[in-house]
Short mmCIF file of C-alpha atoms in Angstrom, two decimals:
data_model
loop_
_atom_site.label_atom_id
_atom_site.label_comp_id
_atom_site.label_asym_id
_atom_site.label_seq_id
_atom_site.Cartn_x
_atom_site.Cartn_y
_atom_site.Cartn_z
CA MET A 852 0.00 0.00 0.00
CA SER A 853 1.26 3.45 -0.81
CA ALA A 854 2.00 5.92 1.98
CA PHE A 855 -0.58 8.51 0.84
CA ALA A 856 -4.17 7.64 0.03
CA LEU A 857 -7.58 9.19 -0.47
CA ILE A 858 -10.23 7.16 1.32
CA GLY A 859 -14.00 7.12 1.10
CA ARG A 860 -14.63 5.28 4.37
CA PRO A 861 -13.62 6.07 7.98
CA ILE A 862 -9.87 6.12 8.65
CA ASP A 863 -8.64 3.42 11.04
CA ALA A 864 -6.01 5.49 12.84
CA ALA A 865 -4.80 2.61 15.02
CA ALA A 866 -4.19 0.41 11.97
CA GLU A 867 -2.36 3.22 10.18
CA ARG A 868 -0.23 3.91 13.22
CA ARG A 869 1.03 0.31 13.24
CA HIS A 870 2.52 0.83 9.77
CA LEU A 871 4.97 3.30 11.37
CA ASP A 872 6.58 0.74 13.71
CA HIS A 873 10.36 0.52 13.53
CA PRO A 874 12.72 -0.96 16.16
CA ALA A 875 15.04 2.05 15.97
CA ALA A 876 12.22 4.59 16.30
CA GLY A 877 11.80 6.23 19.69
CA ALA A 878 9.19 8.80 18.72
CA CYS A 879 5.91 8.84 16.84
CA VAL A 880 3.90 12.01 16.20
CA THR A 881 0.46 11.95 14.64
CA PHE A 882 -1.80 14.74 13.46
CA GLU A 883 -5.55 14.32 13.12
CA GLY A 884 -7.74 16.92 11.43
CA TRP A 885 -11.31 16.75 12.70
CA VAL A 886 -14.44 18.35 11.27
CA ARG A 887 -15.19 21.35 13.51
CA ASP A 888 -18.63 22.67 14.35
CA HIS A 889 -17.66 26.19 13.30
CA ASN A 890 -15.45 28.11 10.86
CA GLU A 891 -14.75 31.85 10.85
CA GLY A 892 -17.51 32.20 13.44
CA ARG A 893 -20.21 30.38 11.42
CA PRO A 894 -21.83 27.20 12.74
CA VAL A 895 -21.03 24.25 10.48
CA LEU A 896 -23.31 21.20 10.17
CA ARG A 897 -21.26 18.95 7.91
CA LEU A 898 -18.94 19.13 4.92
CA ASP A 899 -17.95 17.46 1.69
CA TYR A 900 -14.43 16.92 0.41
CA GLN A 901 -13.80 16.70 -3.31
CA ALA A 902 -10.44 15.71 -4.80
CA TYR A 903 -8.76 15.58 -8.18
CA ALA A 904 -7.72 12.06 -7.31
CA ALA A 905 -4.98 11.36 -9.83
CA LEU A 906 -3.05 14.53 -9.03
CA ALA A 907 -3.85 14.48 -5.30
CA GLU A 908 -2.29 11.05 -4.93
CA ARG A 909 0.75 12.06 -6.93
CA GLU A 910 1.24 15.25 -4.88
CA GLY A 911 0.61 13.44 -1.58
CA GLU A 912 3.23 10.81 -2.38
CA ALA A 913 5.69 13.53 -3.40
CA ILE A 914 5.19 15.34 -0.09
CA LEU A 915 5.87 12.17 1.92
CA SER A 916 8.96 11.40 -0.15
CA ASP A 917 10.20 14.95 0.34
CA ALA A 918 9.63 14.64 4.10
CA CYS A 919 11.74 11.48 4.24
CA ALA A 920 14.54 13.32 2.43
CA ARG A 921 14.33 16.52 4.51
CA PHE A 922 14.02 15.04 8.01
CA PRO A 923 15.76 12.11 9.79
CA ILE A 924 12.62 10.00 10.08
CA ARG A 925 11.83 6.30 9.71
CA ALA A 926 8.34 6.35 8.19
CA ALA A 927 5.60 8.79 7.18
CA ARG A 928 2.00 8.18 6.10
CA CYS A 929 -1.09 10.23 5.33
CA LEU A 930 -4.72 9.45 4.63
CA HIS A 931 -7.32 12.01 3.56
CA ARG A 932 -11.07 11.45 3.48
CA VAL A 933 -13.21 12.35 0.49
CA GLY A 934 -17.01 12.62 0.37
CA ARG A 935 -19.45 13.60 3.08
CA LEU A 936 -18.23 14.08 6.68
CA GLU A 937 -20.00 14.97 9.91
CA ILE A 938 -18.84 17.04 12.89
CA GLY A 939 -16.10 15.24 14.79
CA ASP A 940 -15.19 12.95 11.88
CA LEU A 941 -11.52 12.36 11.17
CA ALA A 942 -10.82 14.16 7.87
CA VAL A 943 -7.06 13.74 7.59
CA TRP A 944 -4.48 11.65 9.44
CA VAL A 945 -0.70 12.13 9.30
CA GLY A 946 1.77 9.90 11.16
CA VAL A 947 5.57 10.05 11.40
CA SER A 948 8.05 7.87 13.29
CA ALA A 949 11.66 8.83 13.97
CA ASP A 950 14.57 8.02 16.24
CA HIS A 951 14.12 11.34 18.05
CA ARG A 952 11.07 13.45 18.77
CA GLY A 953 12.30 16.73 17.28
CA ALA A 954 12.35 15.34 13.74
CA ALA A 955 9.02 13.56 14.25
CA PHE A 956 7.30 16.81 15.29
CA ASP A 957 8.96 18.87 12.57
CA ALA A 958 8.20 16.40 9.79
CA CYS A 959 4.58 15.83 10.85
CA ARG A 960 3.91 19.56 10.92
CA TRP A 961 5.66 20.13 7.61
CA ILE A 962 3.63 17.36 5.96
CA ILE A 963 0.22 18.66 7.05
CA ASP A 964 1.24 22.20 6.07
CA GLU A 965 2.23 20.97 2.60
CA ILE A 966 -0.91 18.82 2.26
CA LYS A 967 -3.06 21.87 2.98
CA ARG A 968 -1.00 24.08 0.71
CA ARG A 969 -0.84 22.08 -2.48
CA VAL A 970 -2.81 18.82 -2.64
CA PRO A 971 -5.89 19.33 -4.88
CA ILE A 972 -8.65 18.68 -2.35
CA TRP A 973 -11.52 21.09 -1.71
CA LYS A 974 -13.88 21.49 1.21
CA ASN A 975 -17.54 22.45 0.88
CA GLU A 976 -18.96 23.57 4.23
CA HIS A 977 -22.66 23.29 4.95
CA TYR A 978 -23.81 25.90 7.45
CA ALA A 979 -26.58 25.94 10.01
CA ASP A 980 -28.41 28.67 8.05
CA GLY A 981 -28.78 26.40 4.99
CA GLU A 982 -26.03 27.99 2.94
CA SER A 983 -22.96 26.15 1.75
CA GLY A 984 -19.74 27.19 0.12
CA TRP A 985 -16.47 25.92 -1.28
CA LEU A 986 -13.44 27.20 0.58
CA HIS A 987 -10.67 28.69 -1.55
CA PRO A 988 -8.03 30.13 0.80
CA ASP A 989 -6.44 33.25 -0.59
CA GLY A 990 -3.32 33.05 1.52
CA SER A 991 -4.39 36.00 3.68
CA ALA A 992 -4.69 35.87 7.44
CA ALA A 993 -8.45 35.41 7.10
CA GLY A 994 -7.57 32.10 5.54
CA ALA A 995 -10.31 31.57 2.99
CA VAL A 996 -12.43 33.26 0.39
CA GLN A 997 -15.76 31.55 0.43
CA PHE A 998 -17.77 30.81 -2.68
CA PRO A 999 -21.48 30.12 -2.50
CA GLY A 1000 -22.32 26.55 -3.46
CA SER A 1001 -24.35 25.36 -6.40
CA THR A 1002 -27.65 25.75 -4.54
CA LEU A 1003 -27.05 29.47 -4.31
CA SER A 1004 -25.48 30.07 -7.69
CA ALA A 1005 -28.62 28.65 -9.33
CA SER A 1006 -30.55 31.66 -8.01
CA MET B 881 -8.13 21.01 -31.17
CA LYS B 882 -10.23 19.03 -28.75
CA TYR B 883 -9.54 19.08 -25.01
CA ARG B 884 -11.13 17.33 -22.07
CA LEU B 885 -11.77 19.64 -19.12
CA LEU B 886 -12.40 18.57 -15.51
CA TYR B 887 -13.91 21.07 -13.07
CA PHE B 888 -13.73 21.01 -9.28
CA ALA B 889 -15.25 22.92 -6.38
CA SER B 890 -16.51 26.43 -7.25
CA LEU B 891 -15.33 26.11 -10.86
CA ALA B 892 -17.65 23.12 -11.27
CA ASP B 893 -20.46 25.14 -9.71
CA ALA B 894 -19.82 28.07 -12.04
CA ALA B 895 -19.57 25.84 -15.12
CA GLY B 896 -22.60 23.84 -14.04
CA ARG B 897 -20.76 20.62 -14.83
CA THR B 898 -17.79 18.55 -13.63
CA GLU B 899 -16.34 17.87 -17.07
CA GLU B 900 -16.76 18.80 -20.69
CA ALA B 901 -15.18 18.28 -24.11
CA VAL B 902 -14.07 21.55 -25.65
CA VAL B 903 -13.06 22.31 -29.24
CA SER B 904 -10.78 25.33 -29.20
CA ASP B 905 -8.01 27.05 -31.12
CA ALA B 906 -6.26 27.88 -27.83
CA GLY B 907 -2.72 26.51 -27.92
CA ASP B 908 -1.82 26.73 -24.25
CA PRO B 909 -3.63 26.68 -20.87
CA GLY B 910 -3.51 30.48 -20.55
CA ALA B 911 -5.43 31.03 -23.77
CA LEU B 912 -7.81 28.18 -23.01
CA TYR B 913 -8.64 29.57 -19.58
CA ALA B 914 -9.37 33.01 -21.02
CA GLN B 915 -11.93 31.45 -23.38
CA LEU B 916 -13.56 29.30 -20.71
CA ARG B 917 -13.59 32.12 -18.20
CA GLU B 918 -15.64 34.19 -20.61
CA ARG B 919 -17.98 31.30 -21.38
CA HIS B 920 -18.62 30.22 -17.76
CA GLY B 921 -18.03 33.46 -15.85
CA PHE B 922 -15.19 32.09 -13.70
CA ARG B 923 -14.28 34.65 -11.06
CA PHE B 924 -10.65 33.63 -10.56
CA ASP B 925 -7.80 35.52 -12.11
CA PRO B 926 -5.38 32.95 -13.54
CA ALA B 927 -2.75 34.15 -11.05
CA ARG B 928 -4.80 32.46 -8.31
CA LEU B 929 -5.08 29.14 -10.16
CA ARG B 930 -2.72 26.30 -10.97
CA VAL B 931 -3.13 24.17 -14.06
CA ALA B 932 -2.64 20.45 -14.61
CA VAL B 933 -2.31 18.70 -17.96
CA ASN B 934 -2.85 14.94 -18.14
CA GLY B 935 -2.67 14.60 -14.35
CA ALA B 936 0.56 16.56 -13.79
CA LEU B 937 1.09 20.20 -12.85
CA ALA B 938 1.94 22.27 -15.92
CA ASP B 939 2.93 25.75 -17.04
CA TRP B 940 0.39 28.21 -18.37
CA SER B 941 2.43 28.52 -21.55
CA GLN B 942 2.90 24.78 -22.15
CA THR B 943 1.88 23.77 -25.67
CA LEU B 944 -1.31 21.72 -25.60
CA ARG B 945 -1.87 18.71 -27.81
CA ASP B 946 -5.07 17.34 -29.22
CA GLY B 947 -6.84 15.15 -26.66
CA ASP B 948 -5.11 16.61 -23.60
CA GLU B 949 -6.94 16.53 -20.26
CA VAL B 950 -6.74 20.03 -18.76
CA VAL B 951 -7.70 20.96 -15.19
CA PHE B 952 -7.69 24.45 -13.71
CA LEU B 953 -7.13 24.16 -9.95
CA PRO B 954 -8.70 26.75 -7.68
CA PRO B 955 -7.00 27.36 -4.29
CA VAL B 956 -7.16 24.12 -2.31
CA SER B 957 -8.76 23.61 1.11
CA GLY B 958 -7.98 20.05 2.14
CA GLY B 959 -6.73 19.02 5.55
CA MET C 238 -9.94 10.19 35.75
CA SER C 239 -7.15 12.72 36.01
CA ALA C 240 -5.38 13.91 32.88
CA PHE C 241 -1.94 12.58 33.90
CA ALA C 242 -1.35 9.06 35.12
CA LEU C 243 1.37 6.51 35.72
CA ILE C 244 0.32 3.11 34.46
CA GLY C 245 1.69 -0.37 35.02
CA ARG C 246 -0.09 -2.03 32.08
CA PRO C 247 -0.04 -1.29 28.33
CA ILE C 248 -1.42 2.12 27.32
CA ASP C 249 -4.58 1.99 25.19
CA ALA C 250 -3.78 4.94 22.90
CA ALA C 251 -7.08 4.75 21.02
CA ALA C 252 -9.08 4.94 24.25
CA GLU C 253 -6.98 7.86 25.50
CA ARG C 254 -7.40 9.69 22.22
CA ARG C 255 -11.20 9.57 22.55
CA HIS C 256 -10.95 11.58 25.78
CA LEU C 257 -9.70 14.52 23.68
CA ASP C 258 -12.86 14.80 21.56
CA HIS C 259 -14.43 18.26 21.44
CA PRO C 260 -16.90 19.58 18.82
CA ALA C 261 -14.94 22.83 18.42
CA ALA C 262 -11.59 21.07 18.01
CA GLY C 263 -10.21 20.81 14.48
CA ALA C 264 -6.78 19.42 15.34
CA CYS C 265 -5.38 16.65 17.48
CA VAL C 266 -1.66 15.98 17.88
CA THR C 267 -0.31 12.97 19.73
CA PHE C 268 3.21 12.02 20.73
CA GLU C 269 4.22 8.44 21.46
CA GLY C 270 7.56 7.54 23.01
CA TRP C 271 8.61 4.01 22.07
CA VAL C 272 11.36 1.86 23.56
CA ARG C 273 14.22 1.93 21.04
CA ASP C 274 16.60 -0.91 20.34
CA HIS C 275 19.61 1.36 20.86
CA ASN C 276 20.81 4.40 22.79
CA GLU C 277 24.01 6.36 22.26
CA GLY C 278 25.11 3.59 19.93
CA ARG C 279 24.61 0.70 22.41
CA PRO C 280 22.13 -2.08 21.64
CA VAL C 281 19.30 -2.09 24.20
CA LEU C 282 17.33 -5.23 25.11
CA ARG C 283 14.68 -3.81 27.45
CA LEU C 284 14.29 -1.22 30.17
CA ASP C 285 12.64 -0.47 33.47
CA TYR C 286 10.97 2.78 34.48
CA GLN C 287 10.86 3.75 38.14
CA ALA C 288 8.84 6.72 39.43
CA TYR C 289 8.41 8.66 42.64
CA ALA C 290 4.68 8.28 42.12
CA ALA C 291 3.24 10.92 44.47
CA LEU C 292 5.41 13.71 43.09
CA ALA C 293 5.33 12.46 39.49
CA GLU C 294 1.54 12.65 39.43
CA ARG C 295 1.57 16.09 40.99
CA GLU C 296 4.15 17.38 38.50
CA GLY C 297 2.42 15.74 35.56
CA GLU C 298 -0.91 17.34 36.44
CA ALA C 299 0.81 20.71 36.88
CA ILE C 300 2.39 20.45 33.42
CA LEU C 301 -0.97 19.71 31.79
CA SER C 302 -2.64 22.57 33.65
CA ASP C 303 0.17 24.91 32.60
CA ALA C 304 -0.24 23.78 28.98
CA CYS C 305 -3.97 24.61 29.06
CA ALA C 306 -3.12 28.08 30.36
CA ARG C 307 -0.25 28.75 27.91
CA PHE C 308 -1.82 27.48 24.68
CA PRO C 309 -5.32 27.84 23.15
CA ILE C 310 -6.17 24.14 23.41
CA ARG C 311 -9.28 22.15 24.32
CA ALA C 312 -7.83 19.12 26.13
CA ALA C 313 -4.47 17.57 27.05
CA ARG C 314 -3.63 14.17 28.51
CA CYS C 315 -0.53 12.14 29.29
CA LEU C 316 0.13 8.58 30.41
CA HIS C 317 3.54 7.22 31.36
CA ARG C 318 4.40 3.56 31.84
CA VAL C 319 6.28 2.28 34.89
CA GLY C 320 7.94 -1.11 35.33
CA ARG C 321 9.48 -3.39 32.72
CA LEU C 322 9.17 -2.57 29.00
CA GLU C 323 10.36 -4.31 25.85
CA ILE C 324 11.62 -2.90 22.52
CA GLY C 325 8.77 -1.24 20.64
CA ASP C 326 6.57 -0.82 23.73
CA LEU C 327 4.75 2.47 24.16
CA ALA C 328 6.44 4.18 27.13
CA VAL C 329 4.71 7.56 27.13
CA TRP C 330 1.67 8.96 25.34
CA VAL C 331 0.75 12.66 25.08
CA GLY C 332 -2.39 13.91 23.32
CA VAL C 333 -3.66 17.45 22.72
CA SER C 334 -6.77 18.73 20.92
CA ALA C 335 -7.24 22.34 19.82
CA ASP C 336 -9.27 24.45 17.42
CA HIS C 337 -6.19 24.98 15.23
CA ARG C 338 -3.17 22.81 14.52
CA GLY C 339 -0.45 25.29 15.47
CA ALA C 340 -1.46 25.30 19.13
CA ALA C 341 -1.92 21.53 19.16
CA PHE C 342 1.61 20.95 17.84
CA ASP C 343 3.17 23.57 20.12
CA ALA C 344 1.41 22.33 23.26
CA CYS C 345 2.11 18.65 22.61
CA ARG C 346 5.80 19.32 22.11
CA TRP C 347 5.98 21.58 25.16
CA ILE C 348 4.30 18.93 27.32
CA ILE C 349 6.66 16.10 26.38
CA ASP C 350 9.66 18.42 26.81
CA GLU C 351 8.46 19.35 30.32
CA ILE C 352 7.63 15.73 31.20
CA LYS C 353 11.17 14.72 30.29
CA ARG C 354 12.69 17.70 32.06
CA ARG C 355 11.04 17.56 35.47
CA VAL C 356 8.74 14.60 36.22
CA PRO C 357 10.54 12.23 38.64
CA ILE C 358 10.72 9.11 36.48
CA TRP C 359 13.95 7.22 35.80
CA LYS C 360 14.95 4.80 33.07
CA ASN C 361 17.20 1.79 33.59
CA GLU C 362 18.47 0.42 30.29
CA HIS C 363 19.48 -3.21 29.93
CA TYR C 364 22.10 -3.68 27.24
CA ALA C 365 22.91 -6.56 24.95
CA ASP C 366 26.29 -7.04 26.69
CA GLY C 367 24.58 -7.79 30.03
CA GLU C 368 25.25 -4.42 31.63
CA SER C 369 22.53 -2.06 32.77
CA GLY C 370 22.45 1.50 33.96
CA TRP C 371 20.20 4.27 35.19
CA LEU C 372 20.11 7.28 32.92
CA HIS C 373 20.68 10.65 34.59
CA PRO C 374 20.84 13.29 31.86
CA ASP C 375 23.31 16.06 32.67
CA GLY C 376 21.80 18.61 30.31
CA SER C 377 24.73 18.35 27.91
CA ALA C 378 24.40 17.54 24.23
CA ALA C 379 25.37 13.94 24.99
CA GLY C 380 22.13 13.79 26.89
CA ALA C 381 22.83 11.40 29.71
CA VAL C 382 25.37 10.36 32.27
CA GLN C 383 24.99 6.67 32.77
CA PHE C 384 25.33 4.95 36.13
CA PRO C 385 26.02 1.25 36.37
CA GLY C 386 23.13 -0.67 37.90
CA SER C 387 23.07 -2.54 41.20
CA THR C 388 24.38 -5.75 39.65
CA LEU C 389 27.60 -3.99 38.77
CA SER C 390 27.96 -1.86 41.86
CA ALA C 391 27.96 -5.02 44.00
CA SER C 392 31.28 -6.02 42.44
CA MET D 393 15.16 14.17 64.66
CA LYS D 394 13.93 11.21 62.69
CA TYR D 395 13.39 11.35 58.92
CA ARG D 396 12.10 8.89 56.38
CA LEU D 397 14.22 8.73 53.23
CA LEU D 398 13.13 7.30 49.85
CA TYR D 399 15.79 6.46 47.26
CA PHE D 400 15.33 6.13 43.52
CA ALA D 401 17.42 5.01 40.54
CA SER D 402 21.19 5.20 41.05
CA LEU D 403 20.78 6.65 44.56
CA ALA D 404 18.89 3.50 45.55
CA ASP D 405 21.65 1.40 44.01
CA ALA D 406 24.34 3.33 45.89
CA ALA D 407 22.46 3.17 49.20
CA GLY D 408 21.61 -0.49 48.65
CA ARG D 409 18.01 0.20 49.67
CA THR D 410 14.92 2.06 48.47
CA GLU D 411 14.07 3.60 51.84
CA GLU D 412 15.40 4.01 55.34
CA ALA D 413 14.62 5.73 58.63
CA VAL D 414 17.42 8.11 59.65
CA VAL D 415 18.07 9.78 63.02
CA SER D 416 20.02 12.97 62.38
CA ASP D 417 20.78 16.40 63.79
CA ALA D 418 20.59 17.89 60.28
CA GLY D 419 18.03 20.69 60.26
CA ASP D 420 17.60 21.11 56.50
CA PRO D 421 17.92 18.97 53.32
CA GLY D 422 21.35 20.40 52.52
CA ALA D 423 22.86 19.23 55.80
CA LEU D 424 21.02 15.91 55.63
CA TYR D 425 22.32 15.19 52.12
CA ALA D 426 25.90 15.92 53.18
CA GLN D 427 25.62 13.30 55.94
CA LEU D 428 23.97 10.68 53.74
CA ARG D 429 26.38 11.32 50.89
CA GLU D 430 29.27 10.47 53.17
CA ARG D 431 27.49 7.39 54.53
CA HIS D 432 26.41 5.96 51.15
CA GLY D 433 29.02 7.38 48.81
CA PHE D 434 26.54 9.24 46.60
CA ARG D 435 28.34 10.64 43.58
CA PHE D 436 26.03 13.58 42.87
CA ASP D 437 26.89 17.10 43.91
CA PRO D 438 23.75 18.61 45.44
CA ALA D 439 23.67 21.14 42.59
CA ARG D 440 22.64 18.29 40.28
CA LEU D 441 19.81 17.11 42.56
CA ARG D 442 16.38 18.40 43.49
CA VAL D 443 14.82 17.67 46.86
CA ALA D 444 11.22 16.87 47.83
CA VAL D 445 9.77 17.01 51.34
CA ASN D 446 6.51 15.20 52.03
CA GLY D 447 5.80 14.76 48.33
CA ALA D 448 6.38 18.36 47.23
CA LEU D 449 9.48 20.02 45.78
CA ALA D 450 11.35 21.94 48.49
CA ASP D 451 14.32 24.25 49.06
CA TRP D 452 17.65 22.90 50.28
CA SER D 453 17.46 25.32 53.21
CA GLN D 454 13.89 24.52 54.24
CA THR D 455 13.63 23.68 57.96
CA LEU D 456 12.89 19.98 58.42
CA ARG D 457 10.51 18.69 61.07
CA ASP D 458 10.52 15.41 62.91
CA GLY D 459 8.90 12.68 60.82
CA ASP D 460 9.35 14.40 57.43
CA GLU D 461 9.66 12.25 54.31
CA VAL D 462 12.70 13.47 52.37
CA VAL D 463 13.60 12.46 48.81
CA PHE D 464 16.70 13.50 46.88
CA LEU D 465 15.90 13.43 43.17
CA PRO D 466 18.68 12.62 40.72
CA PRO D 467 18.33 13.97 37.15
CA VAL D 468 15.24 12.40 35.61
CA SER D 469 15.05 10.30 32.44
CA GLY D 470 11.38 9.65 31.81
CA GLY D 471 9.65 10.01 28.44
#
């Protein structure tokens, strides 16, 4: 199995974590991204993730390979959900094992930053007021320019 | 030439479809986007997009070939 | 159950992780410290952790409380094994949930650094050559001054 | 006065025990450690140790009372 994957069913974090085992590794850092009940002050009910799968998998694998070259780590993996998710669901999981904890923390953080920066996956948030919108971060501090979803643009 | 376009996120909403076949005289992604932007009313300046050709990131000035799959990527929001 | 605990049986990381759930949390970072098969170039067979339990629990709780005051996080927990451990065993688990990933990474790293710096727990490494020794880090880059164990000091 | 000492890690190895009751005229942890260091051959300078009295971290010059539990803490290696 490749180290990066898009997945349409719940992520089994414990099973993924076992793929990081290595007898020389003394540290394992994992990041989990959960679906929050709010964003930029608006109550969120659920969301959908859409991906350009062929390129997302290529970019995800490249990020993990880069991480293994940049940091003294033993293993790195990432899974990202696609499709409909509810509040509290695990949307993305990143795990890194290393001999020492500094590299494990640094690599895990670098990987999730890169995943968010460049892997072609998009989030459509569904709000409590019935609106929805694709998030397209513009790199500003505010984090995201929001586009009304198809329900609205039909009006 | 004939290109296959895939649309994601708000670009799919604006185009009202997730893919289409396009016959165009545009020879590179920059020219092709200008045509499609006018047709579908895309709000993004090309400076805010990336482009992929046949599943790999590409330059806006890369020469397109007949049958290429072209995808304009709006800013991503995974994770 | 308190947020910090010493534990004499295997840590159930998945069960601990569920205690961090919060509907407003979008990020969860965990650190796992595993028993490595080597230290400072010497092959390690197994190790024992000893703790001054009353003070260790007090210090551990203080560290987690401090973390909640220093960082914008939702929950923080830590478990540390005591007794005999084998290579690959999970020795210490730290988990933090937060609205945003930056605080989750920062707090998790700060907690494990503080745990290692000040909680009264000691590691006795058993080496492949039959020797053993308590580790008493001296703060230098080398990381630890090693003291021969009781088997040796009887000679 | 009578104190209860707990020993951990290499201090327990050096003392050959994990606890002992000590009758001493030492009035603070600093004086008590000097006596026990001579008795047991502890290698640590006090500057490398911390001290706990009755389960809480304490100063080396804190006045000890009869019956106190005193623990000298060598550098820790948890995690």
